[in-house]
mmCIF file of C-alpha atoms and ligand atoms in Angstrom:
data_model
loop_
_atom_site.group_PDB
_atom_site.id
_atom_site.type_symbol
_atom_site.label_atom_id
_atom_site.label_comp_id
_atom_site.label_asym_id
_atom_site.label_seq_id
_atom_site.Cartn_x
_atom_site.Cartn_y
_atom_site.Cartn_z
ATOM 1 C CA MET A 27 28.381 -14.128 -57.478
ATOM 2 C CA THR A 28 28.329 -16.991 -59.865
ATOM 3 C CA ARG A 29 27.611 -20.558 -58.965
ATOM 4 C CA GLN A 30 31.233 -21.334 -59.557
ATOM 5 C CA ASP A 31 32.335 -18.565 -57.192
ATOM 6 C CA PHE A 32 30.088 -19.862 -54.413
ATOM 7 C CA THR A 33 31.659 -23.342 -54.493
ATOM 8 C CA GLN A 34 35.049 -21.755 -54.085
ATOM 9 C CA LEU A 35 34.193 -19.885 -50.935
ATOM 10 C CA PRO A 36 36.232 -20.984 -47.868
ATOM 11 C CA PRO A 37 34.562 -23.369 -45.443
ATOM 12 C CA ALA A 38 33.697 -20.570 -42.930
ATOM 13 C CA HIS A 39 31.584 -18.793 -45.429
ATOM 14 C CA ALA A 40 29.889 -21.971 -46.587
ATOM 15 C CA GLY A 41 29.048 -22.757 -42.885
ATOM 16 C CA ALA A 42 27.457 -19.226 -42.427
ATOM 17 C CA SER A 43 25.451 -19.699 -45.547
ATOM 18 C CA ALA A 44 24.271 -23.068 -44.249
ATOM 19 C CA ARG A 45 23.106 -21.528 -40.871
ATOM 20 C CA ARG A 46 21.171 -18.845 -42.791
ATOM 21 C CA ARG A 47 19.468 -21.427 -44.775
ATOM 22 C CA SER A 48 18.367 -23.296 -41.646
ATOM 23 C CA SER A 49 16.950 -20.359 -39.813
ATOM 24 C CA PRO A 50 13.474 -20.583 -41.351
ATOM 25 C CA ARG A 51 13.146 -24.061 -39.851
ATOM 26 C CA ARG A 52 13.967 -22.722 -36.402
ATOM 27 C CA THR A 53 11.333 -20.000 -36.406
ATOM 28 C CA PRO A 54 8.363 -22.452 -35.728
ATOM 29 C CA ALA A 55 10.215 -23.902 -32.791
ATOM 30 C CA VAL A 56 10.783 -20.300 -31.242
ATOM 31 C CA LEU A 57 7.022 -19.638 -31.760
ATOM 32 C CA ALA A 58 6.073 -22.813 -30.120
ATOM 33 C CA VAL A 59 8.123 -22.113 -27.020
ATOM 34 C CA ALA A 60 6.660 -18.636 -26.803
ATOM 35 C CA ALA A 61 3.208 -20.015 -27.144
ATOM 36 C CA VAL A 62 3.808 -22.509 -24.337
ATOM 37 C CA LEU A 63 5.224 -19.756 -22.111
ATOM 38 C CA LEU A 64 2.164 -17.531 -22.720
ATOM 39 C CA ALA A 65 -0.179 -20.309 -22.162
ATOM 40 C CA ALA A 66 1.492 -21.090 -18.839
ATOM 41 C CA LEU A 67 1.399 -17.537 -17.823
ATOM 42 C CA PHE A 68 -2.328 -17.045 -18.421
ATOM 43 C CA GLY A 69 -3.120 -20.570 -17.273
ATOM 44 C CA ILE A 70 -1.450 -20.018 -13.864
ATOM 45 C CA TYR A 71 -2.849 -16.611 -13.100
ATOM 46 C CA PRO A 72 -6.384 -17.595 -12.323
ATOM 47 C CA LEU A 73 -5.116 -20.484 -10.238
ATOM 48 C CA LEU A 74 -3.151 -18.262 -7.853
ATOM 49 C CA ASP A 75 -4.646 -18.077 -4.341
ATOM 50 C CA ARG A 76 -5.732 -14.466 -4.481
ATOM 51 C CA ALA A 77 -5.720 -14.074 -0.696
ATOM 52 C CA ASP A 78 -2.291 -15.351 -0.169
ATOM 53 C CA SER A 79 -0.441 -13.871 -3.149
ATOM 54 C CA PRO A 80 1.185 -10.662 -2.252
ATOM 55 C CA VAL A 81 1.557 -9.730 -5.881
ATOM 56 C CA VAL A 82 -2.138 -10.361 -6.779
ATOM 57 C CA GLN A 83 -3.253 -8.713 -3.532
ATOM 58 C CA ALA A 84 -1.235 -5.585 -4.295
ATOM 59 C CA VAL A 85 -2.816 -5.387 -7.758
ATOM 60 C CA ASP A 86 -6.218 -5.837 -6.287
ATOM 61 C CA ASP A 87 -5.576 -3.190 -3.674
ATOM 62 C CA ALA A 88 -4.361 -0.762 -6.278
ATOM 63 C CA LEU A 89 -7.435 -1.388 -8.359
ATOM 64 C CA ALA A 90 -9.645 -0.853 -5.325
ATOM 65 C CA GLN A 91 -7.886 2.434 -4.307
ATOM 66 C CA GLY A 92 -7.993 3.660 -7.812
ATOM 67 C CA SER A 93 -11.823 3.350 -7.757
ATOM 68 C CA ALA A 94 -12.181 5.406 -4.622
ATOM 69 C CA SER A 95 -15.568 7.029 -4.725
ATOM 70 C CA SER A 96 -16.895 10.352 -3.628
ATOM 71 C CA GLY A 97 -19.644 10.852 -1.202
ATOM 72 C CA PRO A 98 -19.897 10.307 2.637
ATOM 73 C CA THR A 99 -18.151 6.932 2.513
ATOM 74 C CA GLY A 100 -15.643 7.871 -0.248
ATOM 75 C CA VAL A 101 -13.050 10.696 -0.444
ATOM 76 C CA ASP A 102 -15.544 13.216 0.861
ATOM 77 C CA GLY A 103 -15.959 11.070 3.901
ATOM 78 C CA GLY A 104 -12.184 10.872 4.633
ATOM 79 C CA GLU A 105 -11.074 8.059 2.362
ATOM 80 C CA ILE A 106 -7.517 8.564 1.187
ATOM 81 C CA PRO A 107 -7.521 7.413 -2.524
ATOM 82 C CA ASP A 108 -4.000 5.969 -2.741
ATOM 83 C CA GLY A 109 -3.793 5.036 0.935
ATOM 84 C CA ALA A 110 -1.069 7.590 1.631
ATOM 85 C CA ALA A 111 -1.395 11.373 2.207
ATOM 86 C CA THR A 112 0.740 14.185 3.500
ATOM 87 C CA LEU A 113 -0.422 17.107 5.545
ATOM 88 C CA ASP A 114 -0.184 19.277 2.517
ATOM 89 C CA ASP A 115 -2.762 17.306 0.584
ATOM 90 C CA ASP A 116 -6.211 18.973 -0.036
ATOM 91 C CA LEU A 117 -8.211 16.085 1.099
ATOM 92 C CA PRO A 118 -11.074 16.049 3.651
ATOM 93 C CA ALA A 119 -9.135 13.359 5.478
ATOM 94 C CA ILE A 120 -6.384 15.991 6.043
ATOM 95 C CA THR A 121 -8.237 19.261 6.272
ATOM 96 C CA GLY A 122 -10.738 17.708 8.739
ATOM 97 C CA LEU A 123 -7.951 17.122 11.324
ATOM 98 C CA ASP A 124 -7.719 19.089 14.497
ATOM 99 C CA PRO A 125 -5.157 21.876 13.577
ATOM 100 C CA ALA A 126 -3.131 21.270 16.719
ATOM 101 C CA LEU A 127 -2.811 17.512 15.837
ATOM 102 C CA ALA A 128 -1.972 18.425 12.228
ATOM 103 C CA ASP A 129 0.829 20.847 13.358
ATOM 104 C CA ALA A 130 2.315 18.182 15.748
ATOM 105 C CA VAL A 131 2.422 15.559 13.021
ATOM 106 C CA ARG A 132 3.847 18.014 10.638
ATOM 107 C CA GLN A 133 6.758 18.869 12.922
ATOM 108 C CA ALA A 134 7.390 15.278 13.725
ATOM 109 C CA ALA A 135 7.372 14.312 9.933
ATOM 110 C CA ALA A 136 9.980 17.013 9.290
ATOM 111 C CA ASP A 137 12.231 15.771 12.014
ATOM 112 C CA ALA A 138 11.716 12.138 11.048
ATOM 113 C CA ALA A 139 12.786 13.023 7.469
ATOM 114 C CA ALA A 140 15.935 14.459 8.931
ATOM 115 C CA ASP A 141 16.537 11.036 10.421
ATOM 116 C CA ASP A 142 15.931 9.537 6.799
ATOM 117 C CA ILE A 143 12.465 8.112 7.980
ATOM 118 C CA ASP A 144 9.597 9.111 5.733
ATOM 119 C CA PHE A 145 6.137 8.548 7.042
ATOM 120 C CA TRP A 146 2.745 9.504 5.797
ATOM 121 C CA ILE A 147 -0.900 9.464 6.903
ATOM 122 C CA THR A 148 -2.921 6.428 5.929
ATOM 123 C CA SER A 149 -6.091 7.557 7.595
ATOM 124 C CA GLY A 150 -7.111 10.873 9.206
ATOM 125 C CA TRP A 151 -10.475 12.448 9.700
ATOM 126 C CA ARG A 152 -13.399 10.244 8.826
ATOM 127 C CA SER A 153 -17.100 11.009 8.546
ATOM 128 C CA PRO A 154 -19.511 8.990 10.780
ATOM 129 C CA ALA A 155 -20.751 7.308 7.574
ATOM 130 C CA TYR A 156 -17.220 6.315 6.482
ATOM 131 C CA GLN A 157 -16.488 5.044 10.035
ATOM 132 C CA GLN A 158 -19.719 3.067 10.083
ATOM 133 C CA GLU A 159 -18.788 1.523 6.663
ATOM 134 C CA LEU A 160 -15.313 0.444 8.073
ATOM 135 C CA LEU A 161 -17.158 -1.160 11.038
ATOM 136 C CA ASP A 162 -19.645 -2.921 8.782
ATOM 137 C CA GLN A 163 -16.740 -4.175 6.748
ATOM 138 C CA ALA A 164 -15.103 -5.544 9.930
ATOM 139 C CA VAL A 165 -18.369 -7.195 10.986
ATOM 140 C CA ARG A 166 -18.646 -9.013 7.701
ATOM 141 C CA LYS A 167 -14.901 -10.046 7.878
ATOM 142 C CA HIS A 168 -14.921 -11.132 11.512
ATOM 143 C CA GLY A 169 -18.415 -12.448 11.691
ATOM 144 C CA GLY A 170 -19.896 -10.298 14.425
ATOM 145 C CA LEU A 171 -20.038 -6.794 15.986
ATOM 146 C CA GLU A 172 -18.150 -7.946 19.218
ATOM 147 C CA GLU A 173 -15.113 -9.146 17.228
ATOM 148 C CA ALA A 174 -15.323 -6.175 14.800
ATOM 149 C CA ARG A 175 -15.284 -3.758 17.765
ATOM 150 C CA LYS A 176 -11.812 -5.014 18.690
ATOM 151 C CA VAL A 177 -10.407 -3.639 15.491
ATOM 152 C CA VAL A 178 -12.750 -0.794 14.476
ATOM 153 C CA ALA A 179 -14.414 1.785 16.763
ATOM 154 C CA THR A 180 -18.053 2.835 16.435
ATOM 155 C CA PRO A 181 -18.687 6.317 14.886
ATOM 156 C CA GLU A 182 -19.665 7.647 18.323
ATOM 157 C CA LYS A 183 -16.292 6.595 19.883
ATOM 158 C CA SER A 184 -13.755 6.958 17.058
ATOM 159 C CA ALA A 185 -11.298 9.808 17.488
ATOM 160 C CA HIS A 186 -10.953 9.771 13.788
ATOM 161 C CA VAL A 187 -14.517 11.126 13.467
ATOM 162 C CA SER A 188 -13.702 14.072 15.615
ATOM 163 C CA GLY A 189 -10.414 14.660 13.734
ATOM 164 C CA GLU A 190 -8.294 13.888 16.695
ATOM 165 C CA ALA A 191 -6.456 10.835 15.465
ATOM 166 C CA VAL A 192 -4.082 9.883 12.641
ATOM 167 C CA ASP A 193 -2.961 6.443 11.335
ATOM 168 C CA ILE A 194 0.582 6.577 10.250
ATOM 169 C CA GLY A 195 2.611 4.327 7.806
ATOM 170 C CA PRO A 196 4.857 2.636 7.002
ATOM 171 C CA THR A 197 5.885 0.480 9.987
ATOM 172 C CA GLU A 198 9.342 2.235 10.316
ATOM 173 C CA GLY A 199 7.477 5.479 10.566
ATOM 174 C CA ASP A 200 5.290 4.042 13.354
ATOM 175 C CA TYR A 201 8.351 2.976 15.306
ATOM 176 C CA TRP A 202 9.953 6.272 14.912
ATOM 177 C CA LEU A 203 6.863 8.084 16.292
ATOM 178 C CA ILE A 204 6.506 5.410 19.191
ATOM 179 C CA GLN A 205 10.180 6.418 20.122
ATOM 180 C CA HIS A 206 9.878 10.201 19.517
ATOM 181 C CA GLY A 207 6.184 11.104 19.467
ATOM 182 C CA THR A 208 6.035 12.496 23.006
ATOM 183 C CA ASP A 209 8.469 15.203 21.933
ATOM 184 C CA TYR A 210 5.449 16.538 19.971
ATOM 185 C CA GLY A 211 2.738 15.420 22.384
ATOM 186 C CA LEU A 212 1.873 12.407 20.145
ATOM 187 C CA CYS A 213 0.905 9.158 21.844
ATOM 188 C CA GLN A 214 0.197 5.640 20.723
ATOM 189 C CA VAL A 215 -3.228 4.974 22.221
ATOM 190 C CA TYR A 216 -3.934 1.285 21.702
ATOM 191 C CA SER A 217 -1.441 -1.546 22.343
ATOM 192 C CA ASN A 218 -2.790 -3.400 19.323
ATOM 193 C CA GLU A 219 -2.453 -0.420 16.914
ATOM 194 C CA ILE A 220 1.144 0.748 16.492
ATOM 195 C CA TRP A 221 -0.120 3.060 13.643
ATOM 196 C CA HIS A 222 -2.734 5.128 15.560
ATOM 197 C CA PHE A 223 -1.591 8.322 17.237
ATOM 198 C CA GLU A 224 -3.426 11.085 19.073
ATOM 199 C CA LEU A 225 -2.315 14.383 20.666
ATOM 200 C CA LEU A 226 -2.683 13.383 24.317
ATOM 201 C CA THR A 227 0.144 15.185 26.118
ATOM 202 C CA GLU A 228 2.215 18.336 26.028
ATOM 203 C CA PRO A 229 5.341 18.357 24.015
ATOM 204 C CA GLY A 230 7.920 16.563 26.157
ATOM 205 C CA GLY A 231 5.129 15.177 28.394
ATOM 206 C CA THR A 232 4.084 11.716 29.404
ATOM 207 C CA CYS A 233 1.524 9.663 27.456
ATOM 208 C CA PRO A 234 -1.370 8.095 29.305
ATOM 209 C CA PRO A 235 -1.182 4.253 29.778
ATOM 210 C CA MET A 236 -2.094 2.454 26.586
ATOM 211 C CA LEU A 237 -5.420 0.779 26.158
ATOM 212 C CA ASP A 238 -5.556 -2.941 25.490
ATOM 213 C CA GLY A 239 -7.696 -4.703 22.910
ATOM 214 C CA ALA A 240 -9.595 -1.670 21.842
ATOM 215 C CA ALA A 241 -9.773 0.056 18.543
ATOM 216 C CA GLY A 242 -9.575 3.580 17.137
HETATM 217 ZN ZN1 ZN B 323 -6.636 4.969 13.813
#
């Protein structure tokens, strides 16, 4: 295209050519905006209140669970690495359960699934050392053994240590089991723990009265 041809182009083409020529001047502006956005992102993250931010808490929890250790207070002691297990998982937390309790929970889970409710085990069998570790954590969090005992049992008392208790999640699964658990002999034990179930009656039987302010 000769210079003369260019000057004869219709106005629309001339305009497009002008916009192309202007684009290099816009690029620094785009980069500047991107830089400001990145700076804001990385500047804000450390300022988030870590305890109150659900997103940051979820990330921290995932990191903590990902680093689950072996040994008596880790997976070998009943820790569930991702916080959710099924009865088919080959984990000490599951294989250490009383077989009758495991069967009851397995049947309940199958029937709940038929009701479009999926639930899983968040905690099952625990070694005495793991139970003690949970109690120690609660003491640090609540500032004393008396308060900690309201939320975590001692290794001597916990039905988790004898393989006779399961904690169930999520909440909708807890409510399903509270409603239907007696069909399988499963009972909520503590009024302050909707997730903790034990095999305490015959299928179709009646659960004993719930305990107040205690911990399993
Ligand atoms: Zn429990």
